[in-house]
JSON list of C-alpha atoms in Angstrom, two decimals:
[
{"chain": "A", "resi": 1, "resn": "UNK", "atom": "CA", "xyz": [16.56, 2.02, 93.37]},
{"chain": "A", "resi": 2, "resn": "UNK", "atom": "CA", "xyz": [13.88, 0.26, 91.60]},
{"chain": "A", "resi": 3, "resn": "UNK", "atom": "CA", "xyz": [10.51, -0.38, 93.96]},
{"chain": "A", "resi": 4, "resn": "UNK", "atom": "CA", "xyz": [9.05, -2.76, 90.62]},
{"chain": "A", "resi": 5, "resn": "UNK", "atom": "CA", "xyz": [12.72, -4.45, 90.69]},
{"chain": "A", "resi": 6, "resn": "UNK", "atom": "CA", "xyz": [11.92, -5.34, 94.26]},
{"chain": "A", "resi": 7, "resn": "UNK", "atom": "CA", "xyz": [8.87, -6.28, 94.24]},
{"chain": "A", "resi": 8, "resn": "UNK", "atom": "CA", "xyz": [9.87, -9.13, 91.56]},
{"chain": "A", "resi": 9, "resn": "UNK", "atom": "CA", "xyz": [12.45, -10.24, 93.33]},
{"chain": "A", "resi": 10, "resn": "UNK", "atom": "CA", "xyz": [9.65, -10.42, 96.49]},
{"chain": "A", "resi": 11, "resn": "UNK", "atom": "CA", "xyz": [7.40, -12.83, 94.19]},
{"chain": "A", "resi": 12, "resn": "UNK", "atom": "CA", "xyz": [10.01, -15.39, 94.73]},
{"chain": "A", "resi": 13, "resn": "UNK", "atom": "CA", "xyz": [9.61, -15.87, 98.62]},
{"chain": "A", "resi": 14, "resn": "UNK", "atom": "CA", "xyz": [5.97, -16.92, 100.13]},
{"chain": "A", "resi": 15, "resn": "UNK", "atom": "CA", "xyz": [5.15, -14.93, 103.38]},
{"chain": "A", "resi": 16, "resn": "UNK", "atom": "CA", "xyz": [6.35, -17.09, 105.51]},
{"chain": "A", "resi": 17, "resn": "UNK", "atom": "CA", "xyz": [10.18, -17.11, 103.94]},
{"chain": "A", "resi": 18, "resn": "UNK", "atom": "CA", "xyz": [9.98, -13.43, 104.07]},
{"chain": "A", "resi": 19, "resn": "UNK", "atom": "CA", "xyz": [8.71, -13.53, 107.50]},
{"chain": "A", "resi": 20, "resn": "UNK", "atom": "CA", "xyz": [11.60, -15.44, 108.19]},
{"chain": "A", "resi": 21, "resn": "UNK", "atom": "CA", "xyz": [14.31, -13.63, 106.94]},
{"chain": "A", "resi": 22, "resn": "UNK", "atom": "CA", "xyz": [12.92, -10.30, 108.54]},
{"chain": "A", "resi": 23, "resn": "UNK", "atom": "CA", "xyz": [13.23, -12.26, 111.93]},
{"chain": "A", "resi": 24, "resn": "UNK", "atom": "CA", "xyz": [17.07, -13.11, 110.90]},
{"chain": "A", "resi": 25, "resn": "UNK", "atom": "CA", "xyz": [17.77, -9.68, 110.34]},
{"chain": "A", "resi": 26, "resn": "UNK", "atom": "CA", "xyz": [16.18, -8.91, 113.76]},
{"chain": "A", "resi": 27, "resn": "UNK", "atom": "CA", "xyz": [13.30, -6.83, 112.98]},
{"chain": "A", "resi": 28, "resn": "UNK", "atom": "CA", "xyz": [10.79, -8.82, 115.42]},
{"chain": "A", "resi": 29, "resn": "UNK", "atom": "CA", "xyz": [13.10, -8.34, 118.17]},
{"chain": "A", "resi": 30, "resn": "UNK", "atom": "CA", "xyz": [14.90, -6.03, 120.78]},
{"chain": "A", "resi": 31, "resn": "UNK", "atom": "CA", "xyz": [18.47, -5.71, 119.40]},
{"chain": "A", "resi": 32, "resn": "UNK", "atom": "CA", "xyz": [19.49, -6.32, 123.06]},
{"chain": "A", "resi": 33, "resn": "UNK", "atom": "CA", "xyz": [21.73, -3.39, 123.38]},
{"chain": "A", "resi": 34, "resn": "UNK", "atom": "CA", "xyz": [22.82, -1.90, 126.64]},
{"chain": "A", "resi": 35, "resn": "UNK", "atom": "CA", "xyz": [20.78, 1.13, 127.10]},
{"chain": "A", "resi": 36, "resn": "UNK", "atom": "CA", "xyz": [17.51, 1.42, 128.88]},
{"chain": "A", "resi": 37, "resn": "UNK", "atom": "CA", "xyz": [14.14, 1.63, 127.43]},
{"chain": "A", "resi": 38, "resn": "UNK", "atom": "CA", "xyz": [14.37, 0.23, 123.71]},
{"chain": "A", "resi": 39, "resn": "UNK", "atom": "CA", "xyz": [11.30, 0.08, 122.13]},
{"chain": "A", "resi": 40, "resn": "UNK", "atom": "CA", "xyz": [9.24, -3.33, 121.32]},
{"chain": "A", "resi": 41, "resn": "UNK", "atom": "CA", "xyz": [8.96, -4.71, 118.29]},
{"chain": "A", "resi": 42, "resn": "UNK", "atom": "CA", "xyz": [5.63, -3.59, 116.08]},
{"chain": "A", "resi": 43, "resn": "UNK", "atom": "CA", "xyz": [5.72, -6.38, 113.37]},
{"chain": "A", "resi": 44, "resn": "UNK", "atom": "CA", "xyz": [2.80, -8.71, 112.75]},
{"chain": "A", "resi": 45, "resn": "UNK", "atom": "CA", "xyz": [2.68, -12.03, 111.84]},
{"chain": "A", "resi": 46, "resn": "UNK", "atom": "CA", "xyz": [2.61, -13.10, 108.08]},
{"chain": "A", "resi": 47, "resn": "UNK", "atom": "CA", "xyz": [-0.52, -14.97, 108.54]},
{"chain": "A", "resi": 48, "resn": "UNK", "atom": "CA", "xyz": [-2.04, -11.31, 108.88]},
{"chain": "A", "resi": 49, "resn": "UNK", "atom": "CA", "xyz": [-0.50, -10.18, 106.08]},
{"chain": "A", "resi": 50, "resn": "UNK", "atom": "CA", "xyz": [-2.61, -8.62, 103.42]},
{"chain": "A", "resi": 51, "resn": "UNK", "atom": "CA", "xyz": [-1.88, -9.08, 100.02]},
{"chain": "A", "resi": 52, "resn": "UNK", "atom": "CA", "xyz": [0.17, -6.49, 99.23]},
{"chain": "A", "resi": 53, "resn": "UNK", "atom": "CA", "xyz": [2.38, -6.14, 102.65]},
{"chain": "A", "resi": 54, "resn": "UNK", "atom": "CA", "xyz": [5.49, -8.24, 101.16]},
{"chain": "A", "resi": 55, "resn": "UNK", "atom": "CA", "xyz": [5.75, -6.11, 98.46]},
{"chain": "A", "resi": 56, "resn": "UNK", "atom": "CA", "xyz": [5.61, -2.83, 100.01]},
{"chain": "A", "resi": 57, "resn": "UNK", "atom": "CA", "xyz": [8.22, -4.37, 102.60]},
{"chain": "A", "resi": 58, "resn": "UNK", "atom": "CA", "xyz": [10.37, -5.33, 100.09]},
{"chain": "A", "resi": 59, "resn": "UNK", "atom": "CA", "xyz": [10.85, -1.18, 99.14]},
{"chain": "A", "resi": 60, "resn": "UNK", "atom": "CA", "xyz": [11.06, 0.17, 102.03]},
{"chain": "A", "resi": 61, "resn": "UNK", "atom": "CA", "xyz": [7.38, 0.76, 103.45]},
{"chain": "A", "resi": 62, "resn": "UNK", "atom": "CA", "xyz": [5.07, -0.98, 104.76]},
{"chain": "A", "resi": 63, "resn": "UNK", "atom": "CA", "xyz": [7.63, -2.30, 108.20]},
{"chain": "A", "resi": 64, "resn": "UNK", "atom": "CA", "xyz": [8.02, -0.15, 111.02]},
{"chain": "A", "resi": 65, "resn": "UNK", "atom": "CA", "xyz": [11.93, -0.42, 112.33]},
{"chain": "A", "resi": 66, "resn": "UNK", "atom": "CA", "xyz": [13.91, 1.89, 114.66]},
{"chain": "A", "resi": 67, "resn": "UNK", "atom": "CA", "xyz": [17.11, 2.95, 113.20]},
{"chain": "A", "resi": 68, "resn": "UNK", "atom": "CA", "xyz": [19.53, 1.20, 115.27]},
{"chain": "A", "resi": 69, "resn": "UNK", "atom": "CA", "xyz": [17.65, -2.18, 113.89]},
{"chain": "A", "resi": 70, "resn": "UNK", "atom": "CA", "xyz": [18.28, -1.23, 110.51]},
{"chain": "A", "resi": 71, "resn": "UNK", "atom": "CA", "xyz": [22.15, 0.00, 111.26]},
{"chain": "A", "resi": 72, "resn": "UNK", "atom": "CA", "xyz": [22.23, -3.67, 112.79]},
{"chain": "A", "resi": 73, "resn": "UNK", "atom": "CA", "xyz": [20.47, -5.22, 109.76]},
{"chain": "A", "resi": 74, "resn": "UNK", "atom": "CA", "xyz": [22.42, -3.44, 107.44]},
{"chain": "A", "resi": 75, "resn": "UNK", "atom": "CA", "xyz": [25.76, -4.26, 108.92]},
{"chain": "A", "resi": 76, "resn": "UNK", "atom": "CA", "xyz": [25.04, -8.03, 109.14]},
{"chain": "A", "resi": 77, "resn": "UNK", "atom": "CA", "xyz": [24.63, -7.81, 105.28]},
{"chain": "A", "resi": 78, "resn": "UNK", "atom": "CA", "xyz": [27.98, -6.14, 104.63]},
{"chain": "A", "resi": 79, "resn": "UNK", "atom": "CA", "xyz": [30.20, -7.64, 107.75]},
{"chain": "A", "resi": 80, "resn": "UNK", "atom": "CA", "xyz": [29.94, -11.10, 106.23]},
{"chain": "A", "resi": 81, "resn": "UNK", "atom": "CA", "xyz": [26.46, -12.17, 107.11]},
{"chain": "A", "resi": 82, "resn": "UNK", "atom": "CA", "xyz": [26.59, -12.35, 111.25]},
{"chain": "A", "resi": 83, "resn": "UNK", "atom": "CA", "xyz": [23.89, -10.52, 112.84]},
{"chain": "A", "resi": 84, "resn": "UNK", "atom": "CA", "xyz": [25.67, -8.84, 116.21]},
{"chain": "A", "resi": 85, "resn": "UNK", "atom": "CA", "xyz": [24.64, -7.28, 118.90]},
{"chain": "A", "resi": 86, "resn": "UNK", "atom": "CA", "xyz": [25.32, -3.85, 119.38]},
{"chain": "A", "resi": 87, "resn": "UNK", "atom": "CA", "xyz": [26.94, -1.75, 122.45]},
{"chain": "A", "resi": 88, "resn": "UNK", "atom": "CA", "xyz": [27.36, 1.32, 123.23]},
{"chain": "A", "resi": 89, "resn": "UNK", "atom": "CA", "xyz": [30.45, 0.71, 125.82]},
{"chain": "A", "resi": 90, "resn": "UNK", "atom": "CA", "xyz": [33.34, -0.34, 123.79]},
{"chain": "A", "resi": 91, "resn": "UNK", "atom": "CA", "xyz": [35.62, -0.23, 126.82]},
{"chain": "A", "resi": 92, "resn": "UNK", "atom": "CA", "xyz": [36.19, 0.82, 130.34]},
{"chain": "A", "resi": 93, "resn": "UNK", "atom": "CA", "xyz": [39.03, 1.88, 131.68]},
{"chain": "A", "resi": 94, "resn": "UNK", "atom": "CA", "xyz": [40.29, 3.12, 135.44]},
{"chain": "A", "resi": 95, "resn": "UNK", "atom": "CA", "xyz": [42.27, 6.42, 136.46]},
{"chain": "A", "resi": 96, "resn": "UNK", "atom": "CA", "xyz": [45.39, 4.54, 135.63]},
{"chain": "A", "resi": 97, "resn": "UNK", "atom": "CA", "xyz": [44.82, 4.14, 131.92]},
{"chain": "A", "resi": 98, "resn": "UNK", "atom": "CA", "xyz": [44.60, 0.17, 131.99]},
{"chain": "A", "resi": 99, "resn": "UNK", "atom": "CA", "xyz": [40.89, -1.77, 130.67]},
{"chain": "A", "resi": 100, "resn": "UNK", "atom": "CA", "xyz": [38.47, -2.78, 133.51]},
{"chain": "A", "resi": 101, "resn": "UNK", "atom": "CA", "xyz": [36.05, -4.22, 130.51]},
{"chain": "A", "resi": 102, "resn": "UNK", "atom": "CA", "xyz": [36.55, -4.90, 127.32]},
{"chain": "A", "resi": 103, "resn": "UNK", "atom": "CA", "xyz": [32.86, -5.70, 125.36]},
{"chain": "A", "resi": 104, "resn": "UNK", "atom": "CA", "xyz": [33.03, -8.91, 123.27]},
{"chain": "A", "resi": 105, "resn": "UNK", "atom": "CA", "xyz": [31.33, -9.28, 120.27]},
{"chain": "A", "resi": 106, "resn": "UNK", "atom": "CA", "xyz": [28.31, -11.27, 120.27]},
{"chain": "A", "resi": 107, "resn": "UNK", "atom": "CA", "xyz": [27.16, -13.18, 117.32]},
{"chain": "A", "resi": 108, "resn": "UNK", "atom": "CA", "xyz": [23.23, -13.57, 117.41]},
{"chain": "A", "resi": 109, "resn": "UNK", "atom": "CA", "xyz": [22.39, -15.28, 114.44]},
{"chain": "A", "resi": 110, "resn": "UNK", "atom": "CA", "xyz": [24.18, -15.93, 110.24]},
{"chain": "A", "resi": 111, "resn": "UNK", "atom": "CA", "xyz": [21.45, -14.12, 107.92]},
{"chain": "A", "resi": 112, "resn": "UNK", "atom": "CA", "xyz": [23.29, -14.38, 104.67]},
{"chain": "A", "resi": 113, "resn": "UNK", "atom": "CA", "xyz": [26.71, -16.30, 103.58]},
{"chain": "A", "resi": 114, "resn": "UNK", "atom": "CA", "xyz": [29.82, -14.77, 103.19]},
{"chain": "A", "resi": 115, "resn": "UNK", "atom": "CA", "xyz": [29.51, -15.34, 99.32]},
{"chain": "A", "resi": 116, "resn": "UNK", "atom": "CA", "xyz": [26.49, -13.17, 99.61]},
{"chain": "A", "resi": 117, "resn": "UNK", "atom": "CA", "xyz": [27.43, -10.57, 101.43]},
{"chain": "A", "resi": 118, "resn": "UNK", "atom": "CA", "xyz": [30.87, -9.74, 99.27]},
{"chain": "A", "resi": 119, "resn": "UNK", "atom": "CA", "xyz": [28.21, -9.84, 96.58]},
{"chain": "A", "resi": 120, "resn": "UNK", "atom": "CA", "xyz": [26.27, -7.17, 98.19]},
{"chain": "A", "resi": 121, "resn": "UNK", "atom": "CA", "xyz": [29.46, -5.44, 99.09]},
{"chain": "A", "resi": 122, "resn": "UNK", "atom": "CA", "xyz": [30.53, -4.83, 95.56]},
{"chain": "A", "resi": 123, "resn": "UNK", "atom": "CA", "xyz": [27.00, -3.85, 94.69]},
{"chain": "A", "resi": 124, "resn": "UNK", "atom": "CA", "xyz": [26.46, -0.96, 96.82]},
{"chain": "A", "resi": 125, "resn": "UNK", "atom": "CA", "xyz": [30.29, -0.24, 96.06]},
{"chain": "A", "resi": 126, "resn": "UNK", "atom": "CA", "xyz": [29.16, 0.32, 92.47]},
{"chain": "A", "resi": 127, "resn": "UNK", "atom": "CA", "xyz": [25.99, 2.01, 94.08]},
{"chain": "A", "resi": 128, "resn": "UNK", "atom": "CA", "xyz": [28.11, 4.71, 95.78]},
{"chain": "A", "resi": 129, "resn": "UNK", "atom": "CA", "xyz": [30.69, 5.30, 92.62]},
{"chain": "A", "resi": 130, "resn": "UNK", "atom": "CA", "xyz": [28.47, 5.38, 89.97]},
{"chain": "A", "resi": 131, "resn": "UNK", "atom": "CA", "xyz": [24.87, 5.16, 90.81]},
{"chain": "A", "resi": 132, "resn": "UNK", "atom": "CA", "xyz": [22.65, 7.01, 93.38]},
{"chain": "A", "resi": 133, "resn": "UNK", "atom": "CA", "xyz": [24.64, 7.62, 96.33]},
{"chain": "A", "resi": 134, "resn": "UNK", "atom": "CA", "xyz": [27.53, 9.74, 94.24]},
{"chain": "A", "resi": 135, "resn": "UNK", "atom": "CA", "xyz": [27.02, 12.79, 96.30]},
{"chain": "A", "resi": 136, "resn": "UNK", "atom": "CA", "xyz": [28.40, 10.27, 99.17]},
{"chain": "A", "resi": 137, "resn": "UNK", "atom": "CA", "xyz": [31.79, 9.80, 97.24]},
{"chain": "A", "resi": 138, "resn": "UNK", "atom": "CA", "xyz": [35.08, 10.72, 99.14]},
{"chain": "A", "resi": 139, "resn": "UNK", "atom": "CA", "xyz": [37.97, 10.62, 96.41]},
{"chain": "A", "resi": 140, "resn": "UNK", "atom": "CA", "xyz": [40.44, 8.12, 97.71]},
{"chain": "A", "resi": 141, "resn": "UNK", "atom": "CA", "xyz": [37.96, 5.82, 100.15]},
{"chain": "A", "resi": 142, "resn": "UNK", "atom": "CA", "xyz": [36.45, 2.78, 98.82]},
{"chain": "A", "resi": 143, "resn": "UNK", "atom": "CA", "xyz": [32.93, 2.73, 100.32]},
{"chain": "A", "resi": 144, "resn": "UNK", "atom": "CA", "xyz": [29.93, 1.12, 100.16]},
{"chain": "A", "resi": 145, "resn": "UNK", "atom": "CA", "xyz": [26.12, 2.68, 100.43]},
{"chain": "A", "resi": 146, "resn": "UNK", "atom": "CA", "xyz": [22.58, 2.94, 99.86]},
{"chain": "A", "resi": 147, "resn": "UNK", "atom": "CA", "xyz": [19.84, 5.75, 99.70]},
{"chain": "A", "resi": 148, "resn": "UNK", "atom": "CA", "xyz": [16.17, 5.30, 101.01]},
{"chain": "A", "resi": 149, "resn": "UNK", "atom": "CA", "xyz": [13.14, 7.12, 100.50]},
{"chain": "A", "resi": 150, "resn": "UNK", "atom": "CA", "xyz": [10.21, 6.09, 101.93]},
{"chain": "A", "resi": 151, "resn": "UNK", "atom": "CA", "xyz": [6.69, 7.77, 101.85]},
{"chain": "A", "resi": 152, "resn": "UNK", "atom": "CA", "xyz": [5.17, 7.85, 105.72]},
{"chain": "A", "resi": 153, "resn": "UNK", "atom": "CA", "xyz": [2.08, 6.25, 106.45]},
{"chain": "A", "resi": 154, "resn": "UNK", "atom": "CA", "xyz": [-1.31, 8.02, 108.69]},
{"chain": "A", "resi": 155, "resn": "UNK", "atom": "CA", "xyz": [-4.91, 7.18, 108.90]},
{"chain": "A", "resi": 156, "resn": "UNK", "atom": "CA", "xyz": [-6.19, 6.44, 105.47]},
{"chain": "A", "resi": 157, "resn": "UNK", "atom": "CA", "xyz": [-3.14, 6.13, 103.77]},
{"chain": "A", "resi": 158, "resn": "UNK", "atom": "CA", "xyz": [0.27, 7.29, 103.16]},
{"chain": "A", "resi": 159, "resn": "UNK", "atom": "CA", "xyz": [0.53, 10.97, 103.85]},
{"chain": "A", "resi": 160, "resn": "UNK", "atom": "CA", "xyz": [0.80, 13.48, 100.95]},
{"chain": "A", "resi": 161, "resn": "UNK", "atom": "CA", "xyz": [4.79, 15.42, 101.21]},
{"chain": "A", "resi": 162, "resn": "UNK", "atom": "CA", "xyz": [5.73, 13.29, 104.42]},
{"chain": "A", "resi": 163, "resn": "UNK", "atom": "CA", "xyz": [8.91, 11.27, 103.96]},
{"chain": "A", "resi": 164, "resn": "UNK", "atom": "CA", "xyz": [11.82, 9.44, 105.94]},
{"chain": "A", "resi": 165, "resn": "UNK", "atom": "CA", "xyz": [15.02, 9.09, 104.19]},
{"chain": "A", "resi": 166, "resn": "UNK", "atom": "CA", "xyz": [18.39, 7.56, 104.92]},
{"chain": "A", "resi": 167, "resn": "UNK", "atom": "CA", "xyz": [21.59, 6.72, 103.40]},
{"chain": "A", "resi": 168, "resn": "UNK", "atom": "CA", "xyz": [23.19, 3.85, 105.06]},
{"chain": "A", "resi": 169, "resn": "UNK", "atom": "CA", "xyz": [27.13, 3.43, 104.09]},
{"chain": "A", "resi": 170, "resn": "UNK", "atom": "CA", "xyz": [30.21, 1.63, 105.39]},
{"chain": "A", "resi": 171, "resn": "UNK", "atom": "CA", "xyz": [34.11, 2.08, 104.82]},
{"chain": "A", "resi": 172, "resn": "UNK", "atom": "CA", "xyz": [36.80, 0.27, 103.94]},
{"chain": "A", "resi": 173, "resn": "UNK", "atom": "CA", "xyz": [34.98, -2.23, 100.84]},
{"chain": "A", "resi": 174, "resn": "UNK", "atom": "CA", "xyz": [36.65, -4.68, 101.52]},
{"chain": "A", "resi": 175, "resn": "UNK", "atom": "CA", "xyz": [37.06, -5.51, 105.62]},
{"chain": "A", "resi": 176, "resn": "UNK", "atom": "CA", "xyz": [34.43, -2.82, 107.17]},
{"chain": "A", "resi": 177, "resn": "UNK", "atom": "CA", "xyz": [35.16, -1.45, 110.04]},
{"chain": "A", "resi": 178, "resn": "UNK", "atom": "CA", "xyz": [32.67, 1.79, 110.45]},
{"chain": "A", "resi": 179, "resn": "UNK", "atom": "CA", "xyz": [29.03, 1.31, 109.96]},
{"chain": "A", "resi": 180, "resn": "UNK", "atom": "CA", "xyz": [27.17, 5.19, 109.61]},
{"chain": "A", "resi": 181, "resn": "UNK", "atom": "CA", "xyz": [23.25, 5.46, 109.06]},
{"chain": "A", "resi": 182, "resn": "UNK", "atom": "CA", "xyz": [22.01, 8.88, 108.72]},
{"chain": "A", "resi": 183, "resn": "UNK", "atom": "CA", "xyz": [18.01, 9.53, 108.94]},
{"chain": "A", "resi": 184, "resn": "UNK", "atom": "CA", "xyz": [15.84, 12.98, 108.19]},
{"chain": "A", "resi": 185, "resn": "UNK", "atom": "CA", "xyz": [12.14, 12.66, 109.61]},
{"chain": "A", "resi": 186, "resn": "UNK", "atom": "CA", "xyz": [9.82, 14.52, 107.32]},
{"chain": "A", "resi": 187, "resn": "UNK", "atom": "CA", "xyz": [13.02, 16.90, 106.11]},
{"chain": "A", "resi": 188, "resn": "UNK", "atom": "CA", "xyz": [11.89, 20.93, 105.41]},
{"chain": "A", "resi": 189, "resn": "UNK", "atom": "CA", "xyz": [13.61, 20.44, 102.28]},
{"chain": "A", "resi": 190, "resn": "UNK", "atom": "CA", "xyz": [12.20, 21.05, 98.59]},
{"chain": "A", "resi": 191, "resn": "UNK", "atom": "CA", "xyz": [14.68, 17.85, 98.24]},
{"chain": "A", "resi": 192, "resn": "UNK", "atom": "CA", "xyz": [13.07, 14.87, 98.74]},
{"chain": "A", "resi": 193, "resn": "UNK", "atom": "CA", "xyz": [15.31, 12.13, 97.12]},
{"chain": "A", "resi": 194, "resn": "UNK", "atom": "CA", "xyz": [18.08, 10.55, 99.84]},
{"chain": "A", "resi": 195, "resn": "UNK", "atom": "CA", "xyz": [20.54, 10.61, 97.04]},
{"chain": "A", "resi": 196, "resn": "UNK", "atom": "CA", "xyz": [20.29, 14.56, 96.64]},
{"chain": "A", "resi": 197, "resn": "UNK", "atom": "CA", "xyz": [19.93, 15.54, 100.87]},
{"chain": "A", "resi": 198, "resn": "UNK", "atom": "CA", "xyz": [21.16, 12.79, 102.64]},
{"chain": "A", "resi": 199, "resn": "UNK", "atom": "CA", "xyz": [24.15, 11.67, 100.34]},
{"chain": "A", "resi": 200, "resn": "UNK", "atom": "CA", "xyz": [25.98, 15.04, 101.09]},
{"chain": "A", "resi": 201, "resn": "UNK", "atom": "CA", "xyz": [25.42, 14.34, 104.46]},
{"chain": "A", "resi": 202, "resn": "UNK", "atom": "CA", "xyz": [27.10, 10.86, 105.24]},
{"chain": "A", "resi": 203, "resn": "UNK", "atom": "CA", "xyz": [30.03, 12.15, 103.26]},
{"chain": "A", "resi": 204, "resn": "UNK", "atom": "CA", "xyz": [30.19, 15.56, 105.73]},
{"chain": "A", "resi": 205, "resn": "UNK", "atom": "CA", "xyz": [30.16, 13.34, 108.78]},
{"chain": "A", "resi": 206, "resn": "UNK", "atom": "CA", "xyz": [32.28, 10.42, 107.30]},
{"chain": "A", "resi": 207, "resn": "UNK", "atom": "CA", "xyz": [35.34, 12.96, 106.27]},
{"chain": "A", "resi": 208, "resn": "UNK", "atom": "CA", "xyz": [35.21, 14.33, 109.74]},
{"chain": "A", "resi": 209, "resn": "UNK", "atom": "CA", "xyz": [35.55, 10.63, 110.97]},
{"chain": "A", "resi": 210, "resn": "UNK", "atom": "CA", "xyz": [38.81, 9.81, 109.14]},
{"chain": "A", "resi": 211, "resn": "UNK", "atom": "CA", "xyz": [40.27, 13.20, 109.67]},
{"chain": "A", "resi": 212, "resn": "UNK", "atom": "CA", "xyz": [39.21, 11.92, 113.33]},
{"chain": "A", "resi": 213, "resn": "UNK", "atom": "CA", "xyz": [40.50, 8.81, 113.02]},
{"chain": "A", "resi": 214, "resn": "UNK", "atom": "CA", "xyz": [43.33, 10.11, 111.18]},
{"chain": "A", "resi": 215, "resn": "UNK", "atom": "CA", "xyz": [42.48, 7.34, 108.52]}
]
């Protein structure tokens, strides 16, 4: 978690390529799942920008998502680079056990290549073993994660002890199959590092989903 890190890497794209990737991870957009009243979109375009808006974007701040878009944007970087839509009904079936519907994935859009997004895949593999997301670690699983902490914005500024955080992680490494983004909204919590509240967290929910899943 380096914000200077990723603001250099930021100083290689103009607005506009930044602008354009953002739209190919689907943050200008409805994700277009089934459930009533999703919010708009509240991006601008880059010819608004100020001068410092890519870089803040590039941590973390300065971009308004809900979390489904990011679970979405996340999972097209680790499920080989395919933006999909998400659903909520996996399948229906009637009184007599058998399928009435059965959803089928829909591919919206390729944001990275699969080259890339192993890449990625081994990096927040490393990020979850030995770097900030330890607390996340479930001895035997091969997972994948990030933290987030991101100061919240008001009038005048960002606002003094007001945070979001998240961890965003996925299981198995190599093929994943389960997606799980967990988000506290200004957290009572003397904690205000990801890695030390929310960490613990996606590892408490993700060991009750193999026991679950008996995985």
């Amino acid at each position: 978690s380096s914000n200077v890190g990723m603001v250099k890497i930021a100083e290689r794209f103009t607005n506009a390529k930044f602008e354009e990737y953002l739209r190919k991870y689907g943050f200008y957009d409805k994700t277009g799942v089934d459930f009533a009243n999703e919010p708009k979109s509240r991006q601008i375009p880059h010819e608004k920008w100020d001068g410092l808006k890519r870089y803040t974007m590039a941590f973390g701040q300065g971009i308004a998502v809900t979390p489904l878009q990011m679970a979405v944007g996340f999972s097209a970087v680790i499920n080989g680079g395919n933006l999909v839509e998400p659903t909520f009904v996996k399948r229906i079936i009637n009184e007599n056990g058998n399928p009435v519907y059965e959803h089928q994935a829909y591919i919206k859009g390729r944001v990275v290549s699969e080259e890339t997004s192993k890449l990625i895949r081994g990096m927040l593999y490393e990020a979850i073993e030995r770097g900030g997301g330890v607390k996340a670690k479930i001895d035997g699983y091969q997972m994948g994660g990030k933290t987030g902490t991101a100061q919240k914005s008001g009038r005048g500024g960002y606002q003094r002890g007001k945070y979001i955080l998240y961890y965003a992680g996925f299981y198995p490494v190599d093929k994943p199959q389960y997606v799980l983004l967990v988000v506290a909204d200004e957290p009572k919590s003397s904690m205000i590092y990801a890695s030390q509240l929310m960490a613990p967290l996606y590892r408490s929910i993700m060991e009750r989903v193999f026991g679950y899943k008996n995985i």
